[in-house]
mmCIF file of C-alpha atoms and ligand atoms in Angstrom:
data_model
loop_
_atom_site.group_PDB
_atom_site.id
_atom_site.type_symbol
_atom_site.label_atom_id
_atom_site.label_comp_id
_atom_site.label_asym_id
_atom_site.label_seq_id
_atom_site.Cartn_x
_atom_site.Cartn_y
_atom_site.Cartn_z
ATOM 1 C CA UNK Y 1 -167.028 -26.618 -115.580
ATOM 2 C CA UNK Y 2 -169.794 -27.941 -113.232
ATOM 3 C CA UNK Y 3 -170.102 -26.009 -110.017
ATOM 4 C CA UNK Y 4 -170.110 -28.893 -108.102
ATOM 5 C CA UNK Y 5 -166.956 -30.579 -109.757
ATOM 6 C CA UNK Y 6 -165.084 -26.790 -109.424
ATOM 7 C CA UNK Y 7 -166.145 -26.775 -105.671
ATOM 8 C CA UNK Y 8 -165.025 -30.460 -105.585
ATOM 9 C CA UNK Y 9 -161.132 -29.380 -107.154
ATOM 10 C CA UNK Y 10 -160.973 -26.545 -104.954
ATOM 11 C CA UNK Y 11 -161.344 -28.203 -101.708
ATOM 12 C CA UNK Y 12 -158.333 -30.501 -103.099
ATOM 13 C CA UNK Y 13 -155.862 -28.153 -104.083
ATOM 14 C CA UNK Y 14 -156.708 -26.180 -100.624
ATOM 15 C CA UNK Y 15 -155.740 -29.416 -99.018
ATOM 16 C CA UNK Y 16 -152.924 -29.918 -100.963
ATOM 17 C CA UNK Y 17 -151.615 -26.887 -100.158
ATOM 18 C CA UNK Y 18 -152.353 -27.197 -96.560
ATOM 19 C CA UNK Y 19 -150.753 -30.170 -96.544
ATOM 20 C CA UNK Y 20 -147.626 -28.964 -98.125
ATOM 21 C CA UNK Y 21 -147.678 -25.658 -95.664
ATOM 22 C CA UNK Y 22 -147.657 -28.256 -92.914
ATOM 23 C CA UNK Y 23 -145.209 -30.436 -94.023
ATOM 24 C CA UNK Y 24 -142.576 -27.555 -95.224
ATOM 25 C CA UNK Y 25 -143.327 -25.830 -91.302
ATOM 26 C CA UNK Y 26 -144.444 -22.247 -93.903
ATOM 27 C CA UNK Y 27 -147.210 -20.210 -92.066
ATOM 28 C CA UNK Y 28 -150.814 -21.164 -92.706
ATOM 29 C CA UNK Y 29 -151.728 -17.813 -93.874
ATOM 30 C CA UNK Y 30 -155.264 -17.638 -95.312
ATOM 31 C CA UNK Y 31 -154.105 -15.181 -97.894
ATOM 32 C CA UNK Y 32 -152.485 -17.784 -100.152
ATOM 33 C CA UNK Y 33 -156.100 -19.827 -100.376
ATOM 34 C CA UNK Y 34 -157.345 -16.695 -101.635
ATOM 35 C CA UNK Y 35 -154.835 -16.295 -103.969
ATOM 36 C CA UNK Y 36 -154.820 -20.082 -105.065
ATOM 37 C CA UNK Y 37 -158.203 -20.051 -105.656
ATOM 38 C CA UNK Y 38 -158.275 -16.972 -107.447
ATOM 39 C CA UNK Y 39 -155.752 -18.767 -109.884
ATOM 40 C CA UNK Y 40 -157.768 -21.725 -110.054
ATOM 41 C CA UNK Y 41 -161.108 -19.683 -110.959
ATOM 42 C CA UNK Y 42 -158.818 -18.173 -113.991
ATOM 43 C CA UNK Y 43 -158.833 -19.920 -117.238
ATOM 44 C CA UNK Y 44 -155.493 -18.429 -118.861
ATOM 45 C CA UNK Y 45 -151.827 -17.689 -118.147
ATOM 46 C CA UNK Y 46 -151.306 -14.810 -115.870
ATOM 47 C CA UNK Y 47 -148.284 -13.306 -114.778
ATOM 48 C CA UNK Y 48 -147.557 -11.698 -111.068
ATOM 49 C CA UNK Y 49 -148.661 -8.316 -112.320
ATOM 50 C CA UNK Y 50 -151.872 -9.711 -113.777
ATOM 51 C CA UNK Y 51 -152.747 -11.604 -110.563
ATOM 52 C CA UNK Y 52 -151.473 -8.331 -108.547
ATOM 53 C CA UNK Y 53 -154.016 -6.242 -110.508
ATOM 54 C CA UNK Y 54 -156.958 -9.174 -110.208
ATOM 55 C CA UNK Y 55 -156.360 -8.960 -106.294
ATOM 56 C CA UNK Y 56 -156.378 -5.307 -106.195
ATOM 57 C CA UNK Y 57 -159.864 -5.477 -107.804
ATOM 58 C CA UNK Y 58 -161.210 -7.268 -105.462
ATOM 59 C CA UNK Y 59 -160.342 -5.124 -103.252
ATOM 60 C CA UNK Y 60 -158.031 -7.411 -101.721
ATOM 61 C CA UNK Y 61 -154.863 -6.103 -100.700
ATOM 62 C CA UNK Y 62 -151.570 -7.996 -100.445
ATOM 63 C CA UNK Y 63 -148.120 -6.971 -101.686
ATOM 64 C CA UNK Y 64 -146.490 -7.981 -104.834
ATOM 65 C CA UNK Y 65 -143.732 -9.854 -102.705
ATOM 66 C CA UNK Y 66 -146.575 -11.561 -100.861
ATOM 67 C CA UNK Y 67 -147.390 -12.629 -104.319
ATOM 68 C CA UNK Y 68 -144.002 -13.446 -105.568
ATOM 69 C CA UNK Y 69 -143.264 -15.361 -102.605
ATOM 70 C CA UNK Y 70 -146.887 -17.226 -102.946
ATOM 71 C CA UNK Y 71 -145.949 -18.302 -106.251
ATOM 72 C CA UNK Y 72 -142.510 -19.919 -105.322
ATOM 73 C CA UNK Y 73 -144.481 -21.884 -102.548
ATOM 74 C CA UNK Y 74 -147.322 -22.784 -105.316
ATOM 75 C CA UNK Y 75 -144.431 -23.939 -108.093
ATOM 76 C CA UNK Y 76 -142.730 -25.900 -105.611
ATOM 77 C CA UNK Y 77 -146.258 -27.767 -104.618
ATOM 78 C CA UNK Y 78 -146.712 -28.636 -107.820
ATOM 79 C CA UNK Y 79 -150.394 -26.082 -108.059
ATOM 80 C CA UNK Y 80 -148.649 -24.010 -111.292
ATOM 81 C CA UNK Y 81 -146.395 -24.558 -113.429
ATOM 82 C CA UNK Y 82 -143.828 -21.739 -114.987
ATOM 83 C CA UNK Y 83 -143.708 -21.136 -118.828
ATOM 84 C CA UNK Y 84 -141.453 -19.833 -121.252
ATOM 85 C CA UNK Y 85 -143.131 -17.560 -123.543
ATOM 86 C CA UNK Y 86 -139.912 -15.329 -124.473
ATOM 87 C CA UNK Y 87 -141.074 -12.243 -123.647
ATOM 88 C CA UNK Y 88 -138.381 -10.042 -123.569
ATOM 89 C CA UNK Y 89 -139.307 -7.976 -119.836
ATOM 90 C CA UNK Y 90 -137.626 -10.505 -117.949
ATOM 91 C CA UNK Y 91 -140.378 -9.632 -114.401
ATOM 92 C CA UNK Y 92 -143.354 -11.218 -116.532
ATOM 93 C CA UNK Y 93 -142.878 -15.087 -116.451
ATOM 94 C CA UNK Y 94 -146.519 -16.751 -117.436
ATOM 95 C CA UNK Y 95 -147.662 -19.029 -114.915
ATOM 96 C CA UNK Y 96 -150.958 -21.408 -114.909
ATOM 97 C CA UNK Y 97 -152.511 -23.794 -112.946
ATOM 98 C CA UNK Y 98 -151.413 -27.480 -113.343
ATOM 99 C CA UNK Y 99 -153.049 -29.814 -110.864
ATOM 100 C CA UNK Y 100 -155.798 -31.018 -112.937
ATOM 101 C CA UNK Y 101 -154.555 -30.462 -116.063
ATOM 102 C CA UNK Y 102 -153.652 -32.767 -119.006
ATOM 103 C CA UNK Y 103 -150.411 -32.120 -120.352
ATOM 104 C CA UNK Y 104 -150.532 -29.784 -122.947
ATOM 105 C CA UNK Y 105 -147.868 -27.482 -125.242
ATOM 106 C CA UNK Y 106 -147.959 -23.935 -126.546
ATOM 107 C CA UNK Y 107 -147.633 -22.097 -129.450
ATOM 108 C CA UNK Y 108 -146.478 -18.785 -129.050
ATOM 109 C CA UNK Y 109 -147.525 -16.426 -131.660
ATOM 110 C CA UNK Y 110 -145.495 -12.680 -131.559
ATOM 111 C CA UNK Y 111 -146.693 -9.457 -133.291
ATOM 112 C CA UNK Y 112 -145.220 -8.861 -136.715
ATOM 113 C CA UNK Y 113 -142.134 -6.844 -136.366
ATOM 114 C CA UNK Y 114 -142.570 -6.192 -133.249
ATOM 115 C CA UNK Y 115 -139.901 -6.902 -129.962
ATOM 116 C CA UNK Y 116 -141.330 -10.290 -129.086
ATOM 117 C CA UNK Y 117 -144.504 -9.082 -127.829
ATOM 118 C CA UNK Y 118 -146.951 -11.419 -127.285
ATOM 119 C CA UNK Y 119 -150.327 -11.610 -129.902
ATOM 120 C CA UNK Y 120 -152.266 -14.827 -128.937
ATOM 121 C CA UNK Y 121 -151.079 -18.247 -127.305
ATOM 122 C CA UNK Y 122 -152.405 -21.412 -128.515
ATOM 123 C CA UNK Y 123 -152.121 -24.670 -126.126
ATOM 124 C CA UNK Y 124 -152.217 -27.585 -128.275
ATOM 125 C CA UNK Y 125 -152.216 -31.562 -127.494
ATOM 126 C CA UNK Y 126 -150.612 -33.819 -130.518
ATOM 127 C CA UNK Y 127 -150.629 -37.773 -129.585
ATOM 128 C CA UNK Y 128 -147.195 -37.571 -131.496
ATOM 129 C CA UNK Y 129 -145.738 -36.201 -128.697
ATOM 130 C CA UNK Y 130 -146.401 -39.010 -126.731
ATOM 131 C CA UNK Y 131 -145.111 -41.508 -128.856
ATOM 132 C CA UNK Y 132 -141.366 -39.612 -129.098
ATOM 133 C CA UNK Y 133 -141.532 -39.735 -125.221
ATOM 134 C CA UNK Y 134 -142.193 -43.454 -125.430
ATOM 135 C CA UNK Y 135 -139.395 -43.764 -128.055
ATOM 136 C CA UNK Y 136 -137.105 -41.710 -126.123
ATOM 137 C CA UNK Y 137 -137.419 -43.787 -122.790
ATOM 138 C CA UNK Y 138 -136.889 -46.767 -124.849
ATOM 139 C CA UNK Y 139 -133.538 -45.653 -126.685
ATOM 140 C CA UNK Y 140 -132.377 -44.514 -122.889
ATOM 141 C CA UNK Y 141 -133.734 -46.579 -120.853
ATOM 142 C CA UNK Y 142 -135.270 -44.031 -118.996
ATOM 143 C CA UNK Y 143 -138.707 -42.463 -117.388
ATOM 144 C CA UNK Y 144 -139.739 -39.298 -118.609
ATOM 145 C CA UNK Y 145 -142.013 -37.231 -115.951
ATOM 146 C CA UNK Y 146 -142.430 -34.012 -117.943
ATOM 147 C CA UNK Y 147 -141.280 -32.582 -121.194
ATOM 148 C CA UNK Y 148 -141.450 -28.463 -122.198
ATOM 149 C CA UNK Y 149 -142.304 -27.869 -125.409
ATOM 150 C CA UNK Y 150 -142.577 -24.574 -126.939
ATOM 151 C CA UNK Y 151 -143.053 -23.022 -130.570
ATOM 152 C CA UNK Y 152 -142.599 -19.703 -131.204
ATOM 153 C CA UNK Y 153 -143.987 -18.024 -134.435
ATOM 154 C CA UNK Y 154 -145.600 -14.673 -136.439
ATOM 155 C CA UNK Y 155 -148.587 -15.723 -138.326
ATOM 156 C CA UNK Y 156 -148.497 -16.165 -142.030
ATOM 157 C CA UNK Y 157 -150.062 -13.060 -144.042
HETATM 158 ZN ZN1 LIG F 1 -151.234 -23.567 -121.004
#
């Protein structure tokens, strides 16, 4: 990404986080811009221990329930969004950043024979998608604001 443009999205997602710290009466701690922005200068899924490790090399120290607790306040802003990837540790949810993003699904692709462990993750965008939402909200007579869509799979020898 341009450096201008990723200068330009992190000065809005530090306001939009300001302005949600403001509005919810949290503490306007500048630890959680460092840690937002960290997220936002990563370009794949992370989970807390990942993003504990990250901050430990940069010789930033915070606790893992800072960190916890930072992602809670991030999820509920709407900054990251919380996947699904069926590993089988329950402490390693996969988070990513969301604020820019399109909308996009994953493919979740496990070691042969082993205990769901995690080989690669594809995100994929198919128009189809779209068009069953559209469908949907037609049959029900509904809006759809977001959809989870995960496929889980070994690859083929
Ligand atoms: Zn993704």
């Amino acid at each position: 990404m341009d450096p201008k443009q990723k200068e330009l999205n992190l000065t809005t997602i530090k306001e939009v986080l300001r302005q949600y710290l403001h509005d919810k009466n949290f503490r306007n701690t500048p630890e959680r811009y460092t840690i937002l922005e960290e997220i936002y200068n990563m370009d794949h899924h992370f989970n807390v221990d990942d993003l504990y490790l990250l901050m430990m090399q940069k010789k930033y120290h915070v606790s893992k329930a800072t960190i916890y607790n930072t992602i809670e306040i991030f999820l509920d802003a709407g900054l990251i969004r919380k996947h699904q990837f069926g590993e089988k540790t329950l402490t390693s949810s996969s988070y990513e950043k969301s604020y820019f993003d399109k909308q996009h699904d994953h493919l979740v692709i496990y070691k042969k024979d082993s205990d769901k462990e995690i080989q690669e993750i594809i995100e994929f965008c198919d128009p189809r998608i779209q068009g069953i939402k559209d469908a949907i909200e037609d049959a029900f007579g509904v809006n759809i604001d977001s959809h989870s869509l995960y496929f889980y799979g070994t690859k083929k020898d």
